[in-house]
Amino acid sequence: MKFVILALFVASAYGCGRPTNPPIISKVVGGVDVRQNSWPWQVSLQYKSGSAFYHTCGGTLISDLWVITAAHCIGSRTYRVYLGKHDLTANEAGSTAISPEKIIVHPNWDSYNIRNDIALIKLATPVTFSAAITPACLPSSGEILPHNAPCYVTGWGRLWTGGPVADILQQALLPVVGQSTCTLPDWWGSLVTSSMICAGGDGVVSSCNGDSGGPLNCQRSDGTWDVHGVVSFGSSMGCNYPKKPSVFTRVSAYISWINNVMASN
């Protein structure tokens, strides 16, 4: 009985999309260091080289066993998922590294045309929720955000094109760009599909190398945070190129696939 009560308390204390330390939200467009533990579902996907691991992509914890990332982040390397991180160069209390039990790339991932850029990682052991580690919520199936909806990209990617990667987790305001704008010929045109979401593209800030696979965080009216996007691609002309917003895999287009994979594995 005590165990059941404790389990219920943990579930209620650390529900999805509710960080213990809410993010400091700025309406100023630009990347900033984040408040520690304010995006506790953000993970660092790391690959092994020699005896060390190195950050390669972001990801989003969506349950005690599952992480969403981008299909293009996955190769034949040995990976680990680092959770509860803020400073990638520091040993931090509350952080933990867990190996994947399995990695499931979307069966229709098309690297040539950049379609279905999404993958799920099942952790080898369940993670214990804490102030540093909690899951993001998933949006409703098929949900479409309106143009200019304020969302935030987070990650340890490059601070600018060709610049250094970040050691400290960063956040940046990226307003959603509606489909009718993002698919204009001088924007992304037909490269962007209805299973994608665009955000940013003002020439000031966007996601960049190293942010791939990480979340586009969008807040509900009740204050909880959904992961609406998975960082997929940007412009080869630079991370902050005008009319070339960051493009994300739209999570709400894959809710059935996510649920089916989780249920069958």
PDB file of C-alpha atoms in Angstrom:
ATOM      1  CA  MET A   1       0.000   0.000   0.000  1.00  0.00           C
ATOM      2  CA  LYS A   2       2.804   2.416   0.830  1.00  0.00           C
ATOM      3  CA  PHE A   3       4.384   1.685  -2.564  1.00  0.00           C
ATOM      4  CA  VAL A   4       1.122   2.426  -4.379  1.00  0.00           C
ATOM      5  CA  ILE A   5       0.697   5.727  -2.541  1.00  0.00           C
ATOM      6  CA  LEU A   6       4.281   6.719  -3.311  1.00  0.00           C
ATOM      7  CA  ALA A   7       3.849   5.848  -6.979  1.00  0.00           C
ATOM      8  CA  LEU A   8       0.707   7.982  -7.193  1.00  0.00           C
ATOM      9  CA  PHE A   9       2.497  10.873  -5.499  1.00  0.00           C
ATOM     10  CA  VAL A  10       5.411  10.689  -7.932  1.00  0.00           C
ATOM     11  CA  ALA A  11       3.070  10.603 -10.931  1.00  0.00           C
ATOM     12  CA  SER A  12       1.143  13.646  -9.711  1.00  0.00           C
ATOM     13  CA  ALA A  13       4.224  15.591  -8.615  1.00  0.00           C
ATOM     14  CA  TYR A  14       5.938  15.122 -11.973  1.00  0.00           C
ATOM     15  CA  GLY A  15       3.204  15.167 -14.576  1.00  0.00           C
ATOM     16  CA  CYS A  16       4.040  15.724 -18.233  1.00  0.00           C
ATOM     17  CA  GLY A  17       4.924  19.192 -19.416  1.00  0.00           C
ATOM     18  CA  ARG A  18       5.222  20.729 -15.943  1.00  0.00           C
ATOM     19  CA  PRO A  19       8.813  21.568 -15.000  1.00  0.00           C
ATOM     20  CA  THR A  20       9.598  22.156 -11.330  1.00  0.00           C
ATOM     21  CA  ASN A  21      11.467  25.310 -12.393  1.00  0.00           C
ATOM     22  CA  PRO A  22       9.321  26.891 -15.124  1.00  0.00           C
ATOM     23  CA  PRO A  23      11.331  28.393 -17.985  1.00  0.00           C
ATOM     24  CA  ILE A  24      11.969  32.109 -17.985  1.00  0.00           C
ATOM     25  CA  ILE A  25      10.047  33.036 -21.095  1.00  0.00           C
ATOM     26  CA  SER A  26      11.259  35.979 -23.104  1.00  0.00           C
ATOM     27  CA  LYS A  27       9.318  37.475 -25.988  1.00  0.00           C
ATOM     28  CA  VAL A  28      12.585  38.812 -27.380  1.00  0.00           C
ATOM     29  CA  VAL A  29      13.689  36.806 -30.402  1.00  0.00           C
ATOM     30  CA  GLY A  30      17.159  35.390 -29.772  1.00  0.00           C
ATOM     31  CA  GLY A  31      18.918  32.483 -28.127  1.00  0.00           C
ATOM     32  CA  VAL A  32      19.552  32.581 -24.374  1.00  0.00           C
ATOM     33  CA  ASP A  33      20.895  30.235 -21.712  1.00  0.00           C
ATOM     34  CA  VAL A  34      18.059  28.410 -20.004  1.00  0.00           C
ATOM     35  CA  ARG A  35      17.183  28.200 -16.340  1.00  0.00           C
ATOM     36  CA  GLN A  36      18.389  24.861 -14.969  1.00  0.00           C
ATOM     37  CA  ASN A  37      15.765  22.088 -15.000  1.00  0.00           C
ATOM     38  CA  SER A  38      13.304  24.298 -16.875  1.00  0.00           C
ATOM     39  CA  TRP A  39      13.104  21.920 -19.872  1.00  0.00           C
ATOM     40  CA  PRO A  40      13.462  18.602 -18.008  1.00  0.00           C
ATOM     41  CA  TRP A  41      12.356  16.494 -20.980  1.00  0.00           C
ATOM     42  CA  GLN A  42      15.283  17.675 -23.124  1.00  0.00           C
ATOM     43  CA  VAL A  43      17.858  14.915 -23.650  1.00  0.00           C
ATOM     44  CA  SER A  44      21.293  14.774 -25.239  1.00  0.00           C
ATOM     45  CA  LEU A  45      21.687  11.880 -27.670  1.00  0.00           C
ATOM     46  CA  GLN A  46      25.359  10.937 -27.623  1.00  0.00           C
ATOM     47  CA  TYR A  47      27.474   8.582 -29.710  1.00  0.00           C
ATOM     48  CA  LYS A  48      30.518   6.614 -28.598  1.00  0.00           C
ATOM     49  CA  SER A  49      33.934   7.234 -30.133  1.00  0.00           C
ATOM     50  CA  GLY A  50      36.817   5.414 -28.516  1.00  0.00           C
ATOM     51  CA  SER A  51      36.092   5.376 -24.798  1.00  0.00           C
ATOM     52  CA  ALA A  52      34.136   8.661 -24.749  1.00  0.00           C
ATOM     53  CA  PHE A  53      30.648   9.826 -25.700  1.00  0.00           C
ATOM     54  CA  TYR A  54      29.895  12.994 -27.671  1.00  0.00           C
ATOM     55  CA  HIS A  55      26.704  14.988 -28.175  1.00  0.00           C
ATOM     56  CA  THR A  56      25.221  14.588 -31.644  1.00  0.00           C
ATOM     57  CA  CYS A  57      21.491  15.379 -31.382  1.00  0.00           C
ATOM     58  CA  GLY A  58      18.720  16.381 -29.061  1.00  0.00           C
ATOM     59  CA  GLY A  59      15.647  14.414 -28.123  1.00  0.00           C
ATOM     60  CA  THR A  60      12.527  14.600 -25.978  1.00  0.00           C
ATOM     61  CA  LEU A  61      11.500  12.321 -23.117  1.00  0.00           C
ATOM     62  CA  ILE A  62       7.793  11.447 -23.472  1.00  0.00           C
ATOM     63  CA  SER A  63       7.492   8.705 -20.819  1.00  0.00           C
ATOM     64  CA  ASP A  64       9.696   6.895 -18.327  1.00  0.00           C
ATOM     65  CA  LEU A  65      10.885   4.603 -21.150  1.00  0.00           C
ATOM     66  CA  TRP A  66      10.606   6.482 -24.431  1.00  0.00           C
ATOM     67  CA  VAL A  67      12.370   9.337 -26.199  1.00  0.00           C
ATOM     68  CA  ILE A  68      11.519  10.995 -29.536  1.00  0.00           C
ATOM     69  CA  THR A  69      14.296  12.148 -31.834  1.00  0.00           C
ATOM     70  CA  ALA A  70      14.892  12.605 -35.567  1.00  0.00           C
ATOM     71  CA  ALA A  71      15.447   9.658 -37.886  1.00  0.00           C
ATOM     72  CA  HIS A  72      18.412  11.435 -39.473  1.00  0.00           C
ATOM     73  CA  CYS A  73      20.175  11.373 -36.088  1.00  0.00           C
ATOM     74  CA  ILE A  74      20.311   7.582 -36.099  1.00  0.00           C
ATOM     75  CA  GLY A  75      23.090   5.547 -37.686  1.00  0.00           C
ATOM     76  CA  SER A  76      25.132   2.447 -36.886  1.00  0.00           C
ATOM     77  CA  ARG A  77      26.919   3.961 -33.901  1.00  0.00           C
ATOM     78  CA  THR A  78      26.670   3.055 -30.232  1.00  0.00           C
ATOM     79  CA  TYR A  79      24.449   5.584 -28.467  1.00  0.00           C
ATOM     80  CA  ARG A  80      23.428   6.650 -25.015  1.00  0.00           C
ATOM     81  CA  VAL A  81      20.689   9.015 -23.856  1.00  0.00           C
ATOM     82  CA  TYR A  82      21.783  11.594 -21.290  1.00  0.00           C
ATOM     83  CA  LEU A  83      18.877  12.946 -19.243  1.00  0.00           C
ATOM     84  CA  GLY A  84      18.686  15.770 -16.716  1.00  0.00           C
ATOM     85  CA  LYS A  85      21.546  17.708 -18.327  1.00  0.00           C
ATOM     86  CA  HIS A  86      22.109  21.453 -18.351  1.00  0.00           C
ATOM     87  CA  ASP A  87      25.863  21.862 -18.811  1.00  0.00           C
ATOM     88  CA  LEU A  88      27.301  19.110 -21.001  1.00  0.00           C
ATOM     89  CA  THR A  89      30.789  19.696 -19.578  1.00  0.00           C
ATOM     90  CA  ALA A  90      29.800  19.286 -15.916  1.00  0.00           C
ATOM     91  CA  ASN A  91      28.954  16.397 -13.614  1.00  0.00           C
ATOM     92  CA  GLU A  92      25.480  17.361 -12.467  1.00  0.00           C
ATOM     93  CA  ALA A  93      23.408  15.928  -9.650  1.00  0.00           C
ATOM     94  CA  GLY A  94      20.207  14.366 -10.947  1.00  0.00           C
ATOM     95  CA  SER A  95      21.505  13.601 -14.439  1.00  0.00           C
ATOM     96  CA  THR A  96      21.787  10.060 -15.739  1.00  0.00           C
ATOM     97  CA  ALA A  97      22.959   8.296 -18.895  1.00  0.00           C
ATOM     98  CA  ILE A  98      20.946   5.307 -20.120  1.00  0.00           C
ATOM     99  CA  SER A  99      21.641   3.030 -23.075  1.00  0.00           C
ATOM    100  CA  PRO A 100      18.877   2.358 -25.610  1.00  0.00           C
ATOM    101  CA  GLU A 101      17.191  -1.038 -25.506  1.00  0.00           C
ATOM    102  CA  LYS A 102      16.033  -0.466 -29.070  1.00  0.00           C
ATOM    103  CA  ILE A 103      15.795   2.339 -31.600  1.00  0.00           C
ATOM    104  CA  ILE A 104      12.864   2.382 -33.987  1.00  0.00           C
ATOM    105  CA  VAL A 105      13.164   4.626 -37.029  1.00  0.00           C
ATOM    106  CA  HIS A 106       9.940   5.421 -38.868  1.00  0.00           C
ATOM    107  CA  PRO A 107       9.526   2.724 -41.563  1.00  0.00           C
ATOM    108  CA  ASN A 108       8.893   5.365 -44.237  1.00  0.00           C
ATOM    109  CA  TRP A 109      11.897   7.536 -43.396  1.00  0.00           C
ATOM    110  CA  ASP A 110      13.125   8.997 -46.688  1.00  0.00           C
ATOM    111  CA  SER A 111      16.511  10.651 -46.255  1.00  0.00           C
ATOM    112  CA  TYR A 112      16.647  11.878 -49.860  1.00  0.00           C
ATOM    113  CA  ASN A 113      13.369  13.828 -49.755  1.00  0.00           C
ATOM    114  CA  ILE A 114      13.445  14.366 -45.960  1.00  0.00           C
ATOM    115  CA  ARG A 115      10.156  12.685 -45.199  1.00  0.00           C
ATOM    116  CA  ASN A 116       9.007  11.053 -41.921  1.00  0.00           C
ATOM    117  CA  ASP A 117      12.093  12.272 -40.048  1.00  0.00           C
ATOM    118  CA  ILE A 118      11.204  10.760 -36.691  1.00  0.00           C
ATOM    119  CA  ALA A 119      12.467   7.924 -34.508  1.00  0.00           C
ATOM    120  CA  LEU A 120      11.680   6.484 -31.090  1.00  0.00           C
ATOM    121  CA  ILE A 121      14.246   5.289 -28.571  1.00  0.00           C
ATOM    122  CA  LYS A 122      13.253   2.815 -25.886  1.00  0.00           C
ATOM    123  CA  LEU A 123      15.486   3.114 -22.840  1.00  0.00           C
ATOM    124  CA  ALA A 124      17.076  -0.025 -21.417  1.00  0.00           C
ATOM    125  CA  THR A 125      15.765   0.876 -17.947  1.00  0.00           C
ATOM    126  CA  PRO A 126      12.938   3.208 -16.893  1.00  0.00           C
ATOM    127  CA  VAL A 127      14.037   6.621 -15.750  1.00  0.00           C
ATOM    128  CA  THR A 128      12.929   7.911 -12.363  1.00  0.00           C
ATOM    129  CA  PHE A 129      11.158  11.239 -12.625  1.00  0.00           C
ATOM    130  CA  SER A 130      12.616  14.081 -10.579  1.00  0.00           C
ATOM    131  CA  ALA A 131      13.015  17.842 -10.643  1.00  0.00           C
ATOM    132  CA  ALA A 132      15.655  17.346 -13.363  1.00  0.00           C
ATOM    133  CA  ILE A 133      13.886  14.686 -15.445  1.00  0.00           C
ATOM    134  CA  THR A 134      10.210  14.724 -16.436  1.00  0.00           C
ATOM    135  CA  PRO A 135       8.431  14.050 -19.745  1.00  0.00           C
ATOM    136  CA  ALA A 136       6.900  16.506 -22.177  1.00  0.00           C
ATOM    137  CA  CYS A 137       3.264  16.122 -23.130  1.00  0.00           C
ATOM    138  CA  LEU A 138       2.214  15.040 -26.605  1.00  0.00           C
ATOM    139  CA  PRO A 139      -0.180  17.217 -28.624  1.00  0.00           C
ATOM    140  CA  SER A 140      -3.559  15.985 -29.765  1.00  0.00           C
ATOM    141  CA  SER A 141      -3.514  13.933 -32.948  1.00  0.00           C
ATOM    142  CA  GLY A 142      -3.742  16.203 -35.975  1.00  0.00           C
ATOM    143  CA  GLU A 143      -3.431  19.428 -33.989  1.00  0.00           C
ATOM    144  CA  ILE A 144      -2.262  22.398 -36.079  1.00  0.00           C
ATOM    145  CA  LEU A 145      -0.871  25.492 -34.384  1.00  0.00           C
ATOM    146  CA  PRO A 146      -1.838  28.917 -35.738  1.00  0.00           C
ATOM    147  CA  HIS A 147       0.560  31.246 -37.530  1.00  0.00           C
ATOM    148  CA  ASN A 148       2.782  33.142 -35.059  1.00  0.00           C
ATOM    149  CA  ALA A 149       2.045  30.816 -32.140  1.00  0.00           C
ATOM    150  CA  PRO A 150       4.967  31.358 -29.725  1.00  0.00           C
ATOM    151  CA  CYS A 151       7.074  28.205 -29.406  1.00  0.00           C
ATOM    152  CA  TYR A 152      10.593  27.606 -28.147  1.00  0.00           C
ATOM    153  CA  VAL A 153      13.377  25.465 -29.565  1.00  0.00           C
ATOM    154  CA  THR A 154      15.880  24.092 -27.058  1.00  0.00           C
ATOM    155  CA  GLY A 155      19.192  22.360 -27.521  1.00  0.00           C
ATOM    156  CA  TRP A 156      22.979  22.404 -27.424  1.00  0.00           C
ATOM    157  CA  GLY A 157      23.416  23.220 -31.112  1.00  0.00           C
ATOM    158  CA  ARG A 158      25.760  25.746 -32.676  1.00  0.00           C
ATOM    159  CA  LEU A 159      25.150  29.308 -31.528  1.00  0.00           C
ATOM    160  CA  TRP A 160      25.405  30.494 -35.150  1.00  0.00           C
ATOM    161  CA  THR A 161      26.425  29.087 -38.524  1.00  0.00           C
ATOM    162  CA  GLY A 162      30.002  27.869 -38.232  1.00  0.00           C
ATOM    163  CA  GLY A 163      30.137  28.934 -34.608  1.00  0.00           C
ATOM    164  CA  PRO A 164      30.860  26.854 -31.518  1.00  0.00           C
ATOM    165  CA  VAL A 165      28.412  24.345 -30.109  1.00  0.00           C
ATOM    166  CA  ALA A 166      26.828  25.304 -26.812  1.00  0.00           C
ATOM    167  CA  ASP A 167      27.885  23.685 -23.545  1.00  0.00           C
ATOM    168  CA  ILE A 168      24.913  25.195 -21.706  1.00  0.00           C
ATOM    169  CA  LEU A 169      21.386  24.323 -22.839  1.00  0.00           C
ATOM    170  CA  GLN A 170      19.910  27.146 -24.946  1.00  0.00           C
ATOM    171  CA  GLN A 171      16.368  28.243 -25.710  1.00  0.00           C
ATOM    172  CA  ALA A 172      15.067  30.513 -28.442  1.00  0.00           C
ATOM    173  CA  LEU A 173      11.646  31.897 -29.268  1.00  0.00           C
ATOM    174  CA  LEU A 174      10.537  30.607 -32.680  1.00  0.00           C
ATOM    175  CA  PRO A 175       7.071  31.775 -33.729  1.00  0.00           C
ATOM    176  CA  VAL A 176       5.235  29.240 -35.875  1.00  0.00           C
ATOM    177  CA  VAL A 177       5.105  29.998 -39.590  1.00  0.00           C
ATOM    178  CA  GLY A 178       1.792  28.890 -41.066  1.00  0.00           C
ATOM    179  CA  GLN A 179       1.756  26.304 -43.825  1.00  0.00           C
ATOM    180  CA  SER A 180       0.456  28.755 -46.421  1.00  0.00           C
ATOM    181  CA  THR A 181       3.488  30.997 -45.832  1.00  0.00           C
ATOM    182  CA  CYS A 182       6.117  28.307 -45.380  1.00  0.00           C
ATOM    183  CA  THR A 183       5.230  26.616 -48.671  1.00  0.00           C
ATOM    184  CA  LEU A 184       5.516  29.816 -50.743  1.00  0.00           C
ATOM    185  CA  PRO A 185       8.028  29.435 -53.604  1.00  0.00           C
ATOM    186  CA  ASP A 186      10.525  31.884 -52.064  1.00  0.00           C
ATOM    187  CA  TRP A 187      10.213  30.178 -48.674  1.00  0.00           C
ATOM    188  CA  TRP A 188      10.436  26.352 -48.588  1.00  0.00           C
ATOM    189  CA  GLY A 189       8.000  25.579 -51.394  1.00  0.00           C
ATOM    190  CA  SER A 190       7.038  21.933 -51.930  1.00  0.00           C
ATOM    191  CA  LEU A 191       9.864  20.622 -49.740  1.00  0.00           C
ATOM    192  CA  VAL A 192       7.624  21.245 -46.744  1.00  0.00           C
ATOM    193  CA  THR A 193       4.676  18.875 -46.344  1.00  0.00           C
ATOM    194  CA  SER A 194       1.618  18.831 -44.104  1.00  0.00           C
ATOM    195  CA  SER A 195       3.515  16.474 -41.766  1.00  0.00           C
ATOM    196  CA  MET A 196       5.982  19.257 -40.961  1.00  0.00           C
ATOM    197  CA  ILE A 197       5.824  22.476 -38.969  1.00  0.00           C
ATOM    198  CA  CYS A 198       7.885  25.596 -39.666  1.00  0.00           C
ATOM    199  CA  ALA A 199       9.019  28.103 -37.054  1.00  0.00           C
ATOM    200  CA  GLY A 200      11.316  31.130 -37.084  1.00  0.00           C
ATOM    201  CA  GLY A 201      12.708  32.288 -40.409  1.00  0.00           C
ATOM    202  CA  ASP A 202      13.053  35.931 -39.492  1.00  0.00           C
ATOM    203  CA  GLY A 203      16.783  36.050 -40.163  1.00  0.00           C
ATOM    204  CA  VAL A 204      17.555  36.464 -36.460  1.00  0.00           C
ATOM    205  CA  VAL A 205      17.485  33.042 -34.849  1.00  0.00           C
ATOM    206  CA  SER A 206      16.658  29.422 -35.590  1.00  0.00           C
ATOM    207  CA  SER A 207      17.715  25.944 -34.705  1.00  0.00           C
ATOM    208  CA  CYS A 208      21.222  25.000 -35.844  1.00  0.00           C
ATOM    209  CA  ASN A 209      23.621  22.065 -36.139  1.00  0.00           C
ATOM    210  CA  GLY A 210      23.443  19.949 -33.008  1.00  0.00           C
ATOM    211  CA  ASP A 211      19.823  20.891 -32.260  1.00  0.00           C
ATOM    212  CA  SER A 212      18.552  18.145 -34.597  1.00  0.00           C
ATOM    213  CA  GLY A 213      16.102  15.753 -32.993  1.00  0.00           C
ATOM    214  CA  GLY A 214      15.271  18.167 -30.184  1.00  0.00           C
ATOM    215  CA  PRO A 215      11.882  19.614 -29.322  1.00  0.00           C
ATOM    216  CA  LEU A 216       9.814  22.536 -30.458  1.00  0.00           C
ATOM    217  CA  ASN A 217       8.117  23.329 -27.144  1.00  0.00           C
ATOM    218  CA  CYS A 218       4.700  24.987 -27.247  1.00  0.00           C
ATOM    219  CA  GLN A 219       2.624  25.874 -24.205  1.00  0.00           C
ATOM    220  CA  ARG A 220      -1.016  24.973 -23.738  1.00  0.00           C
ATOM    221  CA  SER A 221      -3.543  27.353 -22.221  1.00  0.00           C
ATOM    222  CA  ASP A 222      -3.334  25.406 -18.929  1.00  0.00           C
ATOM    223  CA  GLY A 223       0.416  26.072 -18.728  1.00  0.00           C
ATOM    224  CA  THR A 224       1.677  22.612 -19.665  1.00  0.00           C
ATOM    225  CA  TRP A 225       4.149  22.122 -22.512  1.00  0.00           C
ATOM    226  CA  ASP A 226       3.696  19.935 -25.591  1.00  0.00           C
ATOM    227  CA  VAL A 227       6.460  18.770 -27.914  1.00  0.00           C
ATOM    228  CA  HIS A 228       4.946  19.896 -31.213  1.00  0.00           C
ATOM    229  CA  GLY A 229       8.023  19.419 -33.353  1.00  0.00           C
ATOM    230  CA  VAL A 230      11.227  17.442 -33.804  1.00  0.00           C
ATOM    231  CA  VAL A 231      14.081  19.503 -35.301  1.00  0.00           C
ATOM    232  CA  SER A 232      14.520  18.173 -38.842  1.00  0.00           C
ATOM    233  CA  PHE A 233      16.278  20.558 -41.235  1.00  0.00           C
ATOM    234  CA  GLY A 234      17.201  24.119 -42.061  1.00  0.00           C
ATOM    235  CA  SER A 235      18.809  26.070 -44.865  1.00  0.00           C
ATOM    236  CA  SER A 236      22.209  25.145 -46.275  1.00  0.00           C
ATOM    237  CA  MET A 237      22.765  28.897 -46.627  1.00  0.00           C
ATOM    238  CA  GLY A 238      22.920  29.279 -42.865  1.00  0.00           C
ATOM    239  CA  CYS A 239      21.000  28.643 -39.672  1.00  0.00           C
ATOM    240  CA  ASN A 240      19.400  32.103 -39.543  1.00  0.00           C
ATOM    241  CA  TYR A 241      18.591  32.710 -43.202  1.00  0.00           C
ATOM    242  CA  PRO A 242      15.550  34.910 -43.994  1.00  0.00           C
ATOM    243  CA  LYS A 243      12.478  33.110 -45.314  1.00  0.00           C
ATOM    244  CA  LYS A 244      14.048  29.754 -44.462  1.00  0.00           C
ATOM    245  CA  PRO A 245      12.558  28.910 -41.066  1.00  0.00           C
ATOM    246  CA  SER A 246      13.570  25.841 -39.153  1.00  0.00           C
ATOM    247  CA  VAL A 247      11.541  22.837 -40.246  1.00  0.00           C
ATOM    248  CA  PHE A 248      10.323  20.287 -37.736  1.00  0.00           C
ATOM    249  CA  THR A 249       8.626  16.939 -38.026  1.00  0.00           C
ATOM    250  CA  ARG A 250       5.086  17.668 -36.822  1.00  0.00           C
ATOM    251  CA  VAL A 251       4.547  15.357 -33.855  1.00  0.00           C
ATOM    252  CA  SER A 252       0.749  15.613 -34.033  1.00  0.00           C
ATOM    253  CA  ALA A 253       0.880  13.871 -37.431  1.00  0.00           C
ATOM    254  CA  TYR A 254       2.522  10.801 -35.855  1.00  0.00           C
ATOM    255  CA  ILE A 255       0.535  10.228 -32.655  1.00  0.00           C
ATOM    256  CA  SER A 256      -0.953   6.942 -33.892  1.00  0.00           C
ATOM    257  CA  TRP A 257       2.467   5.646 -34.939  1.00  0.00           C
ATOM    258  CA  ILE A 258       4.005   6.707 -31.621  1.00  0.00           C
ATOM    259  CA  ASN A 259       1.247   5.032 -29.621  1.00  0.00           C
ATOM    260  CA  ASN A 260       1.424   1.834 -31.700  1.00  0.00           C
ATOM    261  CA  VAL A 261       5.218   1.556 -31.357  1.00  0.00           C
ATOM    262  CA  MET A 262       5.095   2.128 -27.613  1.00  0.00           C
ATOM    263  CA  ALA A 263       2.268  -0.363 -27.138  1.00  0.00           C
ATOM    264  CA  SER A 264       3.913  -3.118 -29.204  1.00  0.00           C
ATOM    265  CA  ASN A 265       7.414  -2.778 -27.802  1.00  0.00           C
TER     266      ASN A 265
END
